[in-house]
Tab-separated table of C-alpha atoms in Angstrom:
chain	number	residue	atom	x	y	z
A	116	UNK	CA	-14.163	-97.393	-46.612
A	117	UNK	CA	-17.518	-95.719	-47.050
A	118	UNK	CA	-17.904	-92.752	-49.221
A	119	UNK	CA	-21.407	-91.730	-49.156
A	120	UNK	CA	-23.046	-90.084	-46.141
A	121	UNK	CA	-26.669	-91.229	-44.677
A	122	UNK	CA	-27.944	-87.687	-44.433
A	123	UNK	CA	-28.010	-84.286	-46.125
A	124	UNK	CA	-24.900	-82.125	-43.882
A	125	UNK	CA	-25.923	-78.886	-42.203
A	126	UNK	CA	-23.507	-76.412	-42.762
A	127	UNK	CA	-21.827	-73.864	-39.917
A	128	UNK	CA	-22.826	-70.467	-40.956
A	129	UNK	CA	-20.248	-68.782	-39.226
A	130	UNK	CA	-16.853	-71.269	-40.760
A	131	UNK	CA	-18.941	-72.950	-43.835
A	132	UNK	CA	-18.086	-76.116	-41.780
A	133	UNK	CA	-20.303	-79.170	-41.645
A	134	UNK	CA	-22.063	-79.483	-38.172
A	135	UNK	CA	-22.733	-82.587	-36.288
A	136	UNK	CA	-25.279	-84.606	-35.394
A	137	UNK	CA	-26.391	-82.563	-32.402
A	138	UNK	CA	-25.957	-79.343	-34.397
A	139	UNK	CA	-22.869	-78.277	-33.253
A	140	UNK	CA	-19.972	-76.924	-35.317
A	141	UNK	CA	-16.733	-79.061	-34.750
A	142	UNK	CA	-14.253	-77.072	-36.061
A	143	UNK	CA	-15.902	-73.924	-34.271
A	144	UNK	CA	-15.466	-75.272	-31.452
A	145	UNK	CA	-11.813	-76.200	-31.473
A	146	UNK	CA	-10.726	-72.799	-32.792
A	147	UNK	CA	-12.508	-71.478	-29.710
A	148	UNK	CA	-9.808	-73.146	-27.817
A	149	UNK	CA	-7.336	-71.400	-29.569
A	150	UNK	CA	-8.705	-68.105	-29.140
A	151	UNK	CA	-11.337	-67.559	-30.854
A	152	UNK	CA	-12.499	-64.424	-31.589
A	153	UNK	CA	-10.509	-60.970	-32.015
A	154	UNK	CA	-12.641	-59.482	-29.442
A	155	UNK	CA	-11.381	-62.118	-27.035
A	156	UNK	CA	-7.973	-62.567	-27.891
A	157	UNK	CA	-7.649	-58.873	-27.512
A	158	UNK	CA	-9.900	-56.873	-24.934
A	159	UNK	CA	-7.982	-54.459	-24.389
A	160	UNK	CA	-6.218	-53.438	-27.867
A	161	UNK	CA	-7.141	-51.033	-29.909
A	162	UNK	CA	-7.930	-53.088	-33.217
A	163	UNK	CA	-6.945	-50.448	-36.309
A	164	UNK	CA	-6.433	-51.910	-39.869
A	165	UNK	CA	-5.262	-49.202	-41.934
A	166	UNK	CA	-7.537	-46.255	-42.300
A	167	UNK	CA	-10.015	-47.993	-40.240
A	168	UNK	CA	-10.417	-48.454	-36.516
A	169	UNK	CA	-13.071	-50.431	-34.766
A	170	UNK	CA	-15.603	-49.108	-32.598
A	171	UNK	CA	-15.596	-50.582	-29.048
A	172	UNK	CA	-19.271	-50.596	-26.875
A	173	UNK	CA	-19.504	-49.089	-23.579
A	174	UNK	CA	-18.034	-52.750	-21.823
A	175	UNK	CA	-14.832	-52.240	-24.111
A	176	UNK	CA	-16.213	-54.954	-26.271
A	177	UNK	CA	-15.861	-55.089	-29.793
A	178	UNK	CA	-18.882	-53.878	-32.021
A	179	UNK	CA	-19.950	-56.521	-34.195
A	180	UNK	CA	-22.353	-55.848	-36.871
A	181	UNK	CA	-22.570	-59.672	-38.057
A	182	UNK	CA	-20.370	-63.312	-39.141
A	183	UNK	CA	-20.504	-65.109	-42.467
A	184	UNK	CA	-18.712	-68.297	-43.578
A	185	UNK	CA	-15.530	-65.927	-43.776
A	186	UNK	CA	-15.236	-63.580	-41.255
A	187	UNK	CA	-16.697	-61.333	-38.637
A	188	UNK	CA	-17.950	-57.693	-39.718
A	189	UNK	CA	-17.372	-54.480	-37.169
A	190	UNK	CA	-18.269	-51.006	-36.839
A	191	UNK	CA	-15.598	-49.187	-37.537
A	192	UNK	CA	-14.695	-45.541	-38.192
A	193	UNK	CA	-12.439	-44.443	-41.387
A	194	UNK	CA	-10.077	-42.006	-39.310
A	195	UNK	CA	-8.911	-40.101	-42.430
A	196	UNK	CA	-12.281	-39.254	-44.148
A	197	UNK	CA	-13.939	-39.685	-40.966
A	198	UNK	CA	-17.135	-41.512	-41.539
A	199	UNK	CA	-18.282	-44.951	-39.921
A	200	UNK	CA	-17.750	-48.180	-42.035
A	201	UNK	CA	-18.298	-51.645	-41.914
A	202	UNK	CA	-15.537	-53.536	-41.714
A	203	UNK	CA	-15.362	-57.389	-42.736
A	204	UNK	CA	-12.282	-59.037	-41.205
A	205	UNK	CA	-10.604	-62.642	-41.574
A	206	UNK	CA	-7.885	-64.121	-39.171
A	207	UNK	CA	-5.458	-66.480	-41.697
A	208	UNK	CA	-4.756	-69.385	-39.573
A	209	UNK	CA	-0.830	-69.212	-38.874
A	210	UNK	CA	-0.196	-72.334	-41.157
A	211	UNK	CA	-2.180	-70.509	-43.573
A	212	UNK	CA	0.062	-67.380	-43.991
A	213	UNK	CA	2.548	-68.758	-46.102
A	214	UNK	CA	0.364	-69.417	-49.203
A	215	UNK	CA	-1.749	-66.671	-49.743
A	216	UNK	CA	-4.713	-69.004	-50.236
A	217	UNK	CA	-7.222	-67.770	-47.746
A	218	UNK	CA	-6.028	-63.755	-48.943
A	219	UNK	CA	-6.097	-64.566	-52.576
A	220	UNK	CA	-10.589	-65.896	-51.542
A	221	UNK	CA	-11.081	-62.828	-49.703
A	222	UNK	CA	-9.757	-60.750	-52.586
A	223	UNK	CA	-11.753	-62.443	-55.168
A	224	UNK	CA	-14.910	-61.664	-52.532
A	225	UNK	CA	-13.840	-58.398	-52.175
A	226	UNK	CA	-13.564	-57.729	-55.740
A	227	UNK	CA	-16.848	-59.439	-56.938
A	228	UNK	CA	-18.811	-57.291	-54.782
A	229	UNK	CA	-16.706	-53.763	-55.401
A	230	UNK	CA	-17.782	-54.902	-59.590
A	231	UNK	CA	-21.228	-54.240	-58.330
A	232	UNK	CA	-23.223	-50.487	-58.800
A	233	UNK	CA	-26.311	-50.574	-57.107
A	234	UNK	CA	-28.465	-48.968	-54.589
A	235	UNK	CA	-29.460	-51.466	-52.441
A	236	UNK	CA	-25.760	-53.039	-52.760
A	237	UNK	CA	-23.159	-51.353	-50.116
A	238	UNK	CA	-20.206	-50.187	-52.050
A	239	UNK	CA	-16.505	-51.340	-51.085
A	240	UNK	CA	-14.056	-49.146	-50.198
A	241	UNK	CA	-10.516	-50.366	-49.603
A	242	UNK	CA	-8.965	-54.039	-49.345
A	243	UNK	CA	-5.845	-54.845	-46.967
A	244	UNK	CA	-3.893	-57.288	-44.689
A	245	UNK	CA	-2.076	-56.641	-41.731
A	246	UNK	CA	1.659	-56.259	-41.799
A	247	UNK	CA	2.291	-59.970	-40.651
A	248	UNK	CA	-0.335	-61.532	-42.644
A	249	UNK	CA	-3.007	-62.444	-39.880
A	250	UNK	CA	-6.015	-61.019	-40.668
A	251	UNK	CA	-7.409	-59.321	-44.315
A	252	UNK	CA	-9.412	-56.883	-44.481
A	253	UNK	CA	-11.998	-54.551	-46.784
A	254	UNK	CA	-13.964	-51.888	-45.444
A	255	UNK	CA	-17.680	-50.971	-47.117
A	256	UNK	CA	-20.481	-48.533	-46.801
A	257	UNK	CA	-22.667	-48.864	-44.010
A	258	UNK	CA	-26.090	-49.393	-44.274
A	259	UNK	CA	-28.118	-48.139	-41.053
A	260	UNK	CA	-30.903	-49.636	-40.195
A	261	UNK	CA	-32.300	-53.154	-39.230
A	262	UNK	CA	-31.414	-56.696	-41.493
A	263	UNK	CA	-33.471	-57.684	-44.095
A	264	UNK	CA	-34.059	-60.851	-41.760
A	265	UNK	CA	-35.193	-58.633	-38.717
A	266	UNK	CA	-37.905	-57.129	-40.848
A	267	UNK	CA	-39.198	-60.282	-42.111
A	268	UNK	CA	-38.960	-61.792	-38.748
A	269	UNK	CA	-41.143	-58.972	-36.748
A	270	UNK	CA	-43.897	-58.625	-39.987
A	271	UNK	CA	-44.089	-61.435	-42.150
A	272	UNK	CA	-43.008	-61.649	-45.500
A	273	UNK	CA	-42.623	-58.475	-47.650
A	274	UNK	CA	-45.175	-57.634	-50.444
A	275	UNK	CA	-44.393	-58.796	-53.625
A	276	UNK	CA	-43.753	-54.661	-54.786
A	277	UNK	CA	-41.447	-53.998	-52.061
A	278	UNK	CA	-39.303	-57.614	-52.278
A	279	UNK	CA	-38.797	-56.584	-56.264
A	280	UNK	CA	-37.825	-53.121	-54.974
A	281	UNK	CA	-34.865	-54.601	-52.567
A	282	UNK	CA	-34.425	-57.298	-54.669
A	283	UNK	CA	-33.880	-56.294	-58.249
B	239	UNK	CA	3.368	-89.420	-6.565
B	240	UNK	CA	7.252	-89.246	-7.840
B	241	UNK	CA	8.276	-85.809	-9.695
B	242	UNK	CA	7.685	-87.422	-13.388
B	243	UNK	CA	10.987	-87.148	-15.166
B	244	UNK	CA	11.683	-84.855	-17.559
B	245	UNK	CA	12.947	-86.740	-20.457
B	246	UNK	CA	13.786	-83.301	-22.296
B	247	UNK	CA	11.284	-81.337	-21.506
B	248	UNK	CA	11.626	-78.240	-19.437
B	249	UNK	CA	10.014	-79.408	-15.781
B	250	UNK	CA	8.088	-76.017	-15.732
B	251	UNK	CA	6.316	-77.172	-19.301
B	252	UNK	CA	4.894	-80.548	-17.512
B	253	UNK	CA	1.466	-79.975	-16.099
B	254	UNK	CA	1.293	-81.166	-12.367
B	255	UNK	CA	-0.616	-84.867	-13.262
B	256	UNK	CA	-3.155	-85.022	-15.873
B	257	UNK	CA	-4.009	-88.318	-16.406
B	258	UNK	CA	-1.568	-89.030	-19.159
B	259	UNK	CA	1.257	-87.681	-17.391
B	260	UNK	CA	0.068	-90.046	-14.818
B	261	UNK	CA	0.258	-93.237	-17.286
B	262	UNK	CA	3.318	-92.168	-18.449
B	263	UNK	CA	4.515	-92.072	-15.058
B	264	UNK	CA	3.183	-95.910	-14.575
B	265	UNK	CA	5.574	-96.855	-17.599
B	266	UNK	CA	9.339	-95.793	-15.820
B	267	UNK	CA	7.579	-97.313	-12.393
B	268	UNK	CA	6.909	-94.289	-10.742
B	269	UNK	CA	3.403	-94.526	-9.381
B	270	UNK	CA	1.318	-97.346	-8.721
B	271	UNK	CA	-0.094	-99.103	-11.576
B	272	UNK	CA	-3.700	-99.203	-10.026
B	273	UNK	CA	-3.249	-95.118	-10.558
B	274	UNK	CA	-2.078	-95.507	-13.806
B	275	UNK	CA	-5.411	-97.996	-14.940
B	276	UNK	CA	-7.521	-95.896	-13.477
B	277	UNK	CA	-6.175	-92.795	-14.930
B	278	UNK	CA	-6.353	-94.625	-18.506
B	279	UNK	CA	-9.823	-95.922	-17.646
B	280	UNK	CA	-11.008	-92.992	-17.373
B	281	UNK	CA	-9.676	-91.543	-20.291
B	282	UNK	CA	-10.650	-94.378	-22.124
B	283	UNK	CA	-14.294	-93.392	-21.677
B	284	UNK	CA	-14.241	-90.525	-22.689
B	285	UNK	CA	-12.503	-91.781	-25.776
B	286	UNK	CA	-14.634	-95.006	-26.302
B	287	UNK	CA	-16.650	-93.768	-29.219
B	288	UNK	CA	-13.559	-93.161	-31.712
B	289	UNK	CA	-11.846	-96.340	-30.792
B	290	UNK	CA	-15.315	-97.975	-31.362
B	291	UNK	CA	-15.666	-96.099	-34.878
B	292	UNK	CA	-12.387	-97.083	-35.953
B	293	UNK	CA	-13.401	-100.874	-35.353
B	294	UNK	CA	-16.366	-100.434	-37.210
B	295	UNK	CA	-14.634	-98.597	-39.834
B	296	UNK	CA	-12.576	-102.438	-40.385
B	297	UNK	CA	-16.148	-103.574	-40.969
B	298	UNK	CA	-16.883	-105.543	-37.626
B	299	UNK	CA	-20.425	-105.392	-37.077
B	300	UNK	CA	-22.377	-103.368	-34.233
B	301	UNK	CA	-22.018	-105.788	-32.064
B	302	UNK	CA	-18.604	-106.911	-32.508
B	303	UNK	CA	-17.121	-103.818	-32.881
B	304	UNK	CA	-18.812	-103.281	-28.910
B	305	UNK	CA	-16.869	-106.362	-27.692
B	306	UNK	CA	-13.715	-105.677	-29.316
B	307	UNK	CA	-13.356	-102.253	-28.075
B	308	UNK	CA	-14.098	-102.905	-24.559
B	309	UNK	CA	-11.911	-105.948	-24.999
B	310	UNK	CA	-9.091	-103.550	-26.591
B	311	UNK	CA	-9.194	-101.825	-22.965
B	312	UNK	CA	-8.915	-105.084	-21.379
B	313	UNK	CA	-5.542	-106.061	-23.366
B	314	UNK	CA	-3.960	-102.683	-22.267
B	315	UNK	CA	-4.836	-103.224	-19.040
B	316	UNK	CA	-3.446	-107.107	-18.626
B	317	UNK	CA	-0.416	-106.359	-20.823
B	318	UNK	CA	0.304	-103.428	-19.844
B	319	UNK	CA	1.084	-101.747	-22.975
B	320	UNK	CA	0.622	-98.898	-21.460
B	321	UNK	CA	3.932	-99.801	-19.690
B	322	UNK	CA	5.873	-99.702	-22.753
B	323	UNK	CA	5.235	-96.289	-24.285
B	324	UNK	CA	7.822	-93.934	-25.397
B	325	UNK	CA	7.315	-90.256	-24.111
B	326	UNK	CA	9.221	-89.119	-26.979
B	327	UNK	CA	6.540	-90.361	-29.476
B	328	UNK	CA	3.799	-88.504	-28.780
B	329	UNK	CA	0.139	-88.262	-26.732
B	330	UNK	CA	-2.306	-90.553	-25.366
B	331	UNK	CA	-4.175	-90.023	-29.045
B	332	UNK	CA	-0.976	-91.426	-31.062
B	333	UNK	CA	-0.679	-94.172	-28.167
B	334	UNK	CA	-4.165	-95.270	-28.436
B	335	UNK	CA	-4.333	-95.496	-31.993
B	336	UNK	CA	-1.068	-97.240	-32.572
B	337	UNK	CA	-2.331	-99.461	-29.907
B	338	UNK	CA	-5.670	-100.257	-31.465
B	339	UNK	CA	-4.332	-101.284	-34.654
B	340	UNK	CA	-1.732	-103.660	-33.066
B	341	UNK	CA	-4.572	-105.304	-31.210
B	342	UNK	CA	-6.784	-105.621	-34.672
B	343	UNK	CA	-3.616	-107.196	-36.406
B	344	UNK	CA	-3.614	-109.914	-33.775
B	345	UNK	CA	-6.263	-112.166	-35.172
B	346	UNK	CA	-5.888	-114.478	-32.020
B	347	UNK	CA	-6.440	-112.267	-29.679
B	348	UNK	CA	-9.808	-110.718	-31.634
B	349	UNK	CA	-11.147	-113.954	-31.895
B	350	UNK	CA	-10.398	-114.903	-28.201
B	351	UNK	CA	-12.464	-112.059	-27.459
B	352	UNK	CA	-15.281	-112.618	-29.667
B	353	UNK	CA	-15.562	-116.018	-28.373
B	354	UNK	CA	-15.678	-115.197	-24.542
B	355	UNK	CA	-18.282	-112.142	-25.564
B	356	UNK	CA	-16.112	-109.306	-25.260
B	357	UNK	CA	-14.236	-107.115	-22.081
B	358	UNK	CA	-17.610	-105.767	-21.204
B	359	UNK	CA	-16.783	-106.175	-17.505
B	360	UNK	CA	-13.445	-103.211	-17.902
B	361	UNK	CA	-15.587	-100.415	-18.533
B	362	UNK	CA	-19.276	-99.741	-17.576
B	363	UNK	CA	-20.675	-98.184	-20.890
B	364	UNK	CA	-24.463	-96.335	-20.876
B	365	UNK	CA	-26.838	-97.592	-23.632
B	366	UNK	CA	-26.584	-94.064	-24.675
B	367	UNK	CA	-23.347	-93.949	-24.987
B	368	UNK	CA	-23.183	-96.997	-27.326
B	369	UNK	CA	-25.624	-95.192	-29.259
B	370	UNK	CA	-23.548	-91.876	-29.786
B	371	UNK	CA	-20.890	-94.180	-30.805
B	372	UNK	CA	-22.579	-95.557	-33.343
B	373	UNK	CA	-23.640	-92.027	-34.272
B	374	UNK	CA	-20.367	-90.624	-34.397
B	375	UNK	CA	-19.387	-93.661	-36.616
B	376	UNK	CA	-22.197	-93.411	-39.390
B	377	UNK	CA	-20.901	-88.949	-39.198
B	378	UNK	CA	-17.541	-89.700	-40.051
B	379	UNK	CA	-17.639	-92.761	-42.401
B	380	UNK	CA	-16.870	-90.696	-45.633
B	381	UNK	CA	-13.452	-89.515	-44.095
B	382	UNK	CA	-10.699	-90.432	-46.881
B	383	UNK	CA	-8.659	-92.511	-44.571
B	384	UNK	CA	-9.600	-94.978	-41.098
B	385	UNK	CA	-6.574	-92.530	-39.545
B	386	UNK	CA	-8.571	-89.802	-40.462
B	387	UNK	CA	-12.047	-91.130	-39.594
B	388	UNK	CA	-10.419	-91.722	-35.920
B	389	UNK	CA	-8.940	-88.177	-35.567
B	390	UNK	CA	-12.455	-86.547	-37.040
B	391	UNK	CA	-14.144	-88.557	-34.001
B	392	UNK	CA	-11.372	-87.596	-31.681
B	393	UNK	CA	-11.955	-84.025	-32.450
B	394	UNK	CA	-16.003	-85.063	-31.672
B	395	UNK	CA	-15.657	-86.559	-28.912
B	396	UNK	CA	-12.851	-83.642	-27.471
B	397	UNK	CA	-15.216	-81.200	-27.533
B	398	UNK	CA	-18.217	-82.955	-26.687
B	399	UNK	CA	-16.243	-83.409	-23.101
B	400	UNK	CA	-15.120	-80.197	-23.046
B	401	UNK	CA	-18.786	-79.060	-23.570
B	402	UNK	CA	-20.227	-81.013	-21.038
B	403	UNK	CA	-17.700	-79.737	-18.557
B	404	UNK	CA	-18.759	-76.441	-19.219
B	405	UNK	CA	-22.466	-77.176	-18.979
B	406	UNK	CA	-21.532	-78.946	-15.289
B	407	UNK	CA	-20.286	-76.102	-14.663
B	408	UNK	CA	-23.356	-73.894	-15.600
B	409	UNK	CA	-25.523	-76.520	-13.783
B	410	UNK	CA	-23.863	-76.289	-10.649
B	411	UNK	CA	-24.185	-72.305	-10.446
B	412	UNK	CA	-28.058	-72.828	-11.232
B	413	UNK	CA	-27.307	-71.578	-15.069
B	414	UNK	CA	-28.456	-73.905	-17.316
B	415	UNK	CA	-31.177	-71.631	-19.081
B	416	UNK	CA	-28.499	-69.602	-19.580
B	417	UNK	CA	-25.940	-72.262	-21.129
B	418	UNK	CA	-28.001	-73.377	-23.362
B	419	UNK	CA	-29.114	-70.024	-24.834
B	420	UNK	CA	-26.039	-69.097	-25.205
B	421	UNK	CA	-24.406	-72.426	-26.151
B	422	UNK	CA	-24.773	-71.094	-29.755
B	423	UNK	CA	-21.832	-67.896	-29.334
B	424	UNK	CA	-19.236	-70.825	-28.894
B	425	UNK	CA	-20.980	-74.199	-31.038
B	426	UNK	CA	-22.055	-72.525	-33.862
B	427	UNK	CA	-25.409	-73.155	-35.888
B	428	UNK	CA	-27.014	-73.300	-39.358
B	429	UNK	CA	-28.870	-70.223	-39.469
B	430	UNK	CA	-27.331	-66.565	-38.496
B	431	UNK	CA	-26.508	-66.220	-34.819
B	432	UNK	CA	-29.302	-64.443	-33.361
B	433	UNK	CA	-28.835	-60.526	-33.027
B	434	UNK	CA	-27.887	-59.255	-29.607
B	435	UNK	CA	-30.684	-56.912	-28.904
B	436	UNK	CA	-33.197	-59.313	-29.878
B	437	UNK	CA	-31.870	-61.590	-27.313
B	438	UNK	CA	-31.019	-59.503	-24.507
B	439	UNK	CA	-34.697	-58.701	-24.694
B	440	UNK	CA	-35.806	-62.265	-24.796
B	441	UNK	CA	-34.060	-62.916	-21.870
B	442	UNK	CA	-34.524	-59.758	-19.715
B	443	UNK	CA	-31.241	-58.355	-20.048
B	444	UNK	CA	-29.318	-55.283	-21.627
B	445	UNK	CA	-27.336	-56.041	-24.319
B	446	UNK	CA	-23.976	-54.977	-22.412
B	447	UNK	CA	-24.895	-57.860	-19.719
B	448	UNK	CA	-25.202	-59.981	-22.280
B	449	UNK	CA	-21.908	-59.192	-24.082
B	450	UNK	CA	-20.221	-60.177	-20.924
B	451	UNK	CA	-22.161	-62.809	-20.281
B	452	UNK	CA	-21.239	-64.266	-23.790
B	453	UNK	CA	-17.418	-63.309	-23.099
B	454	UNK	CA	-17.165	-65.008	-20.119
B	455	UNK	CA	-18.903	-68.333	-21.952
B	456	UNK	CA	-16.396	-67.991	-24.308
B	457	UNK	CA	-13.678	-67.615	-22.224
B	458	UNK	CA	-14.582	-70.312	-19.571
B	459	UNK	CA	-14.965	-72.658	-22.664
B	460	UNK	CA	-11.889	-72.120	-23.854
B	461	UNK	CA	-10.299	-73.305	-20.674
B	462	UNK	CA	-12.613	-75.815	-20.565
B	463	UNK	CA	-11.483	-77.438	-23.745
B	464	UNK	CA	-7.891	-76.727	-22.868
B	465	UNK	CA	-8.106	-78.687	-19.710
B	466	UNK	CA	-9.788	-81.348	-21.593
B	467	UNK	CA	-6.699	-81.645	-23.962
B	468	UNK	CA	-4.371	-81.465	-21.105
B	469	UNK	CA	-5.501	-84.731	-20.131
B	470	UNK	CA	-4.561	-86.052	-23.045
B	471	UNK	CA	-0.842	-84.544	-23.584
B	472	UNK	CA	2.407	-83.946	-21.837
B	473	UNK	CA	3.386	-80.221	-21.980
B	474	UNK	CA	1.342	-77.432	-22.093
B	475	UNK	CA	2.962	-76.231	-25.452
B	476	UNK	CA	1.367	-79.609	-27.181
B	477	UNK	CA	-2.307	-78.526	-25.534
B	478	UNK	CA	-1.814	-76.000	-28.873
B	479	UNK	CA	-0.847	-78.426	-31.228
B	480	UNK	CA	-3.476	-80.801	-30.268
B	481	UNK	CA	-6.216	-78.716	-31.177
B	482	UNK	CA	-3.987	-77.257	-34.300
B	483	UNK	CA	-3.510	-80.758	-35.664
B	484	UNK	CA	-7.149	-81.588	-35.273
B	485	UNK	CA	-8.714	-78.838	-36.641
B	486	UNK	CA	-6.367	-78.896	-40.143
B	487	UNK	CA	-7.818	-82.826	-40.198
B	488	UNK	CA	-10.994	-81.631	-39.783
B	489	UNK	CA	-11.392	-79.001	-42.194
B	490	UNK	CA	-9.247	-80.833	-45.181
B	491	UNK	CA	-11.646	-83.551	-45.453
């Protein structure tokens, strides 16, 4: 058989998945007949992980702040220290659970980014998994305040000055 | 219809008749078999492109791989293979496949088929639909395996149909606008899903309205795609394994 594809893949930038031809994300969509989301799979639970428990909008959804390749980050409020956090959560696949894969990624995530010490990088706070090994965790600072992408979006690009400011 | 035996399985875990059920049925003579073809027929088109990539993947050309794929309908049709399958070993995916290669082994019958042009007369195929085939074919052609290649394309073509039922669905309540803006909550994309706010505004809405609108497009896809793979298996406990099986082929490669 064939090895070589005709065409550079698009990747999913929600599962890191490649997409189809018509753009759409395969294995996206097939999860989403599992269940999908937490915030569908549980409307009406109260979602705590540790510490941390996230913050539900006025219609009892979930509030999202955004989704990567790993995971889906919330609003979420530390209950101890009480302050609001941003909380990055994965669901481990129940064939997953047995091999610590998946946690052992999210750890080495987690840990790359708490190694960092910078202003304009949000600090981590706490890594953990749920009791029966669904879903990992780690909670971080939250940054108020509109994306990087939003700004760019509504004014063009930055000036060199301020893009060295954010960036380095 | 007869109450389809159980064979094992707990009568409350059989769906009512999905078209599989329905085959299955035709094999231990309890319905008609004209119910039973046209049950498979229709599944058959939904499924044409990954039985047509799997040809091609045994390096028939374009062409060929067209006849021999509408002629593979035609042979389980007149022998009624269909008629022989064993509940116990599995869904109308296994069945197919298993089928398909059986019918590839059989050089006679591939070149009978060849020679007479092919079984185009079984099932009435769009251009379009050819060329999604073909499509779906060139996608998948670095999978490891032919096995694999057909399951990736199964998986494709699953949730293509389980899409378009959804967008029928939008169409007939007058909401396409708002299927296909929101399409991207349950498909995916490249970039960063856009934010909320941003879009509620775009399309004259509060952001709460649109969190439930993007619930309930989750939610009636997921039943969409669920009744999609009920078609296509026995109990409802396998609708789960379906979609578990094809997702692990799809993300190992």
């Amino acid at each position: 058989m064939a090895t070589s594809r005709a065409s550079a893949v698009t990747i999913c930038s929600i599962c890191g998945e490649p997409l189809n031809a018509k753009g759409d994300c395969v294995a996206c969509l097939l999860r989403r007949g599992l269940g999908g989301s937490i915030a569908e799979n549980e409307p009406s639970a109260s979602l705590v992980f540790g510490d941390f428990e996230i913050v539900r909008h006025e219609d009892g959804s979930f509030c999202e702040l955004g989704r990567g390749a790993f995971g889906v980050t919330y609003l979420a409020v530390d209950n101890v220290l009480r302050r609001k956090v941003a909380l990055k959560v994965i669901d481990v696949p129940a064939a997953a659970r047995g091999s610590n894969t998946m946690r052992e990624r999210f750890l080495r995530e987690a840990r790359a980014a708490a190694a960092l010490r910078h202003p304009n990088v949000a600090a981590i706070y706490q890594f953990g998994a749920s009791p029966n090994g669904s879903r990992c965790f780690y909670a971080m600072e939250l940054i108020q305040g509109e994306t990087l992408e939003t700004r760019v979006r509504r004014d063009g690009p930055l000036n060199p000055k301020l893009a060295l400011e954010i960036a380095i | 219809m007869k109450t389809l035996a159980t064979n094992g399985c707990r009568q409350s875990d059989l769906f009512p008749s999905t078209h599989w059920s329905v085959v299955l049925a035709a094999g231990r003579s309890e319905v008609e078999p004209e119910t039973a073809q046209s049950a498979l027929a229709e599944l058959c088109q939904t499924y044409w492109a990954p039985l047509y990539s799997f040809v091609r993947s045994r390096g028939h050309s374009v062409h060929d791989a067209q006849d021999l794929t509408q002629s593979f309908f035609a042979y389980l049709i007149e022998r009624k293979i269909y008629a022989c399958v064993d509940r116990q070993k599995g869904r109308f995916r296994s069945f197919l496949l298993a089928s398909l290669k059986n019918f590839l082994a059989d050089a006679s019958d591939r070149e009978r088929t060849l020679k007479r042009g092919g079984g185009q007369n079984f099932l009435p195929l769009h251009e379009e639909q050819i060329k999604e085939a073909e499509s779906l074919f060139q996608n998948h052609r670095g999978a490891s395996t032919e096995d694999r290649l057909f399951d990736r394309s199964w998986a494709e073509a699953l949730v293509t149909a389980g899409l378009e039922r959804l967008s029928a669905d939008y169409r007939s309540e007058a909401k396409e606008k708002l299927f296909s803006e929101l399409k991207i909550f349950v498909a995916g994309c490249a970039g960063p899903p856009p934010a909320y706010a941003e879009l509620a505004v775009r399309l004259g809405m509060t952001e709460s309205t649109l969190r439930s609108h993007v619930t309930r497009l989750r939610a009636r896809y997921r039943e969409a795609l669920r009744a999609e793979v009920r078609r296509t298996v026995d109990t409802e406990a396998e609708v789960d394994e379906e979609l578990h099986e094809l997702l692990r082929v799809l993300t190992r490669g």
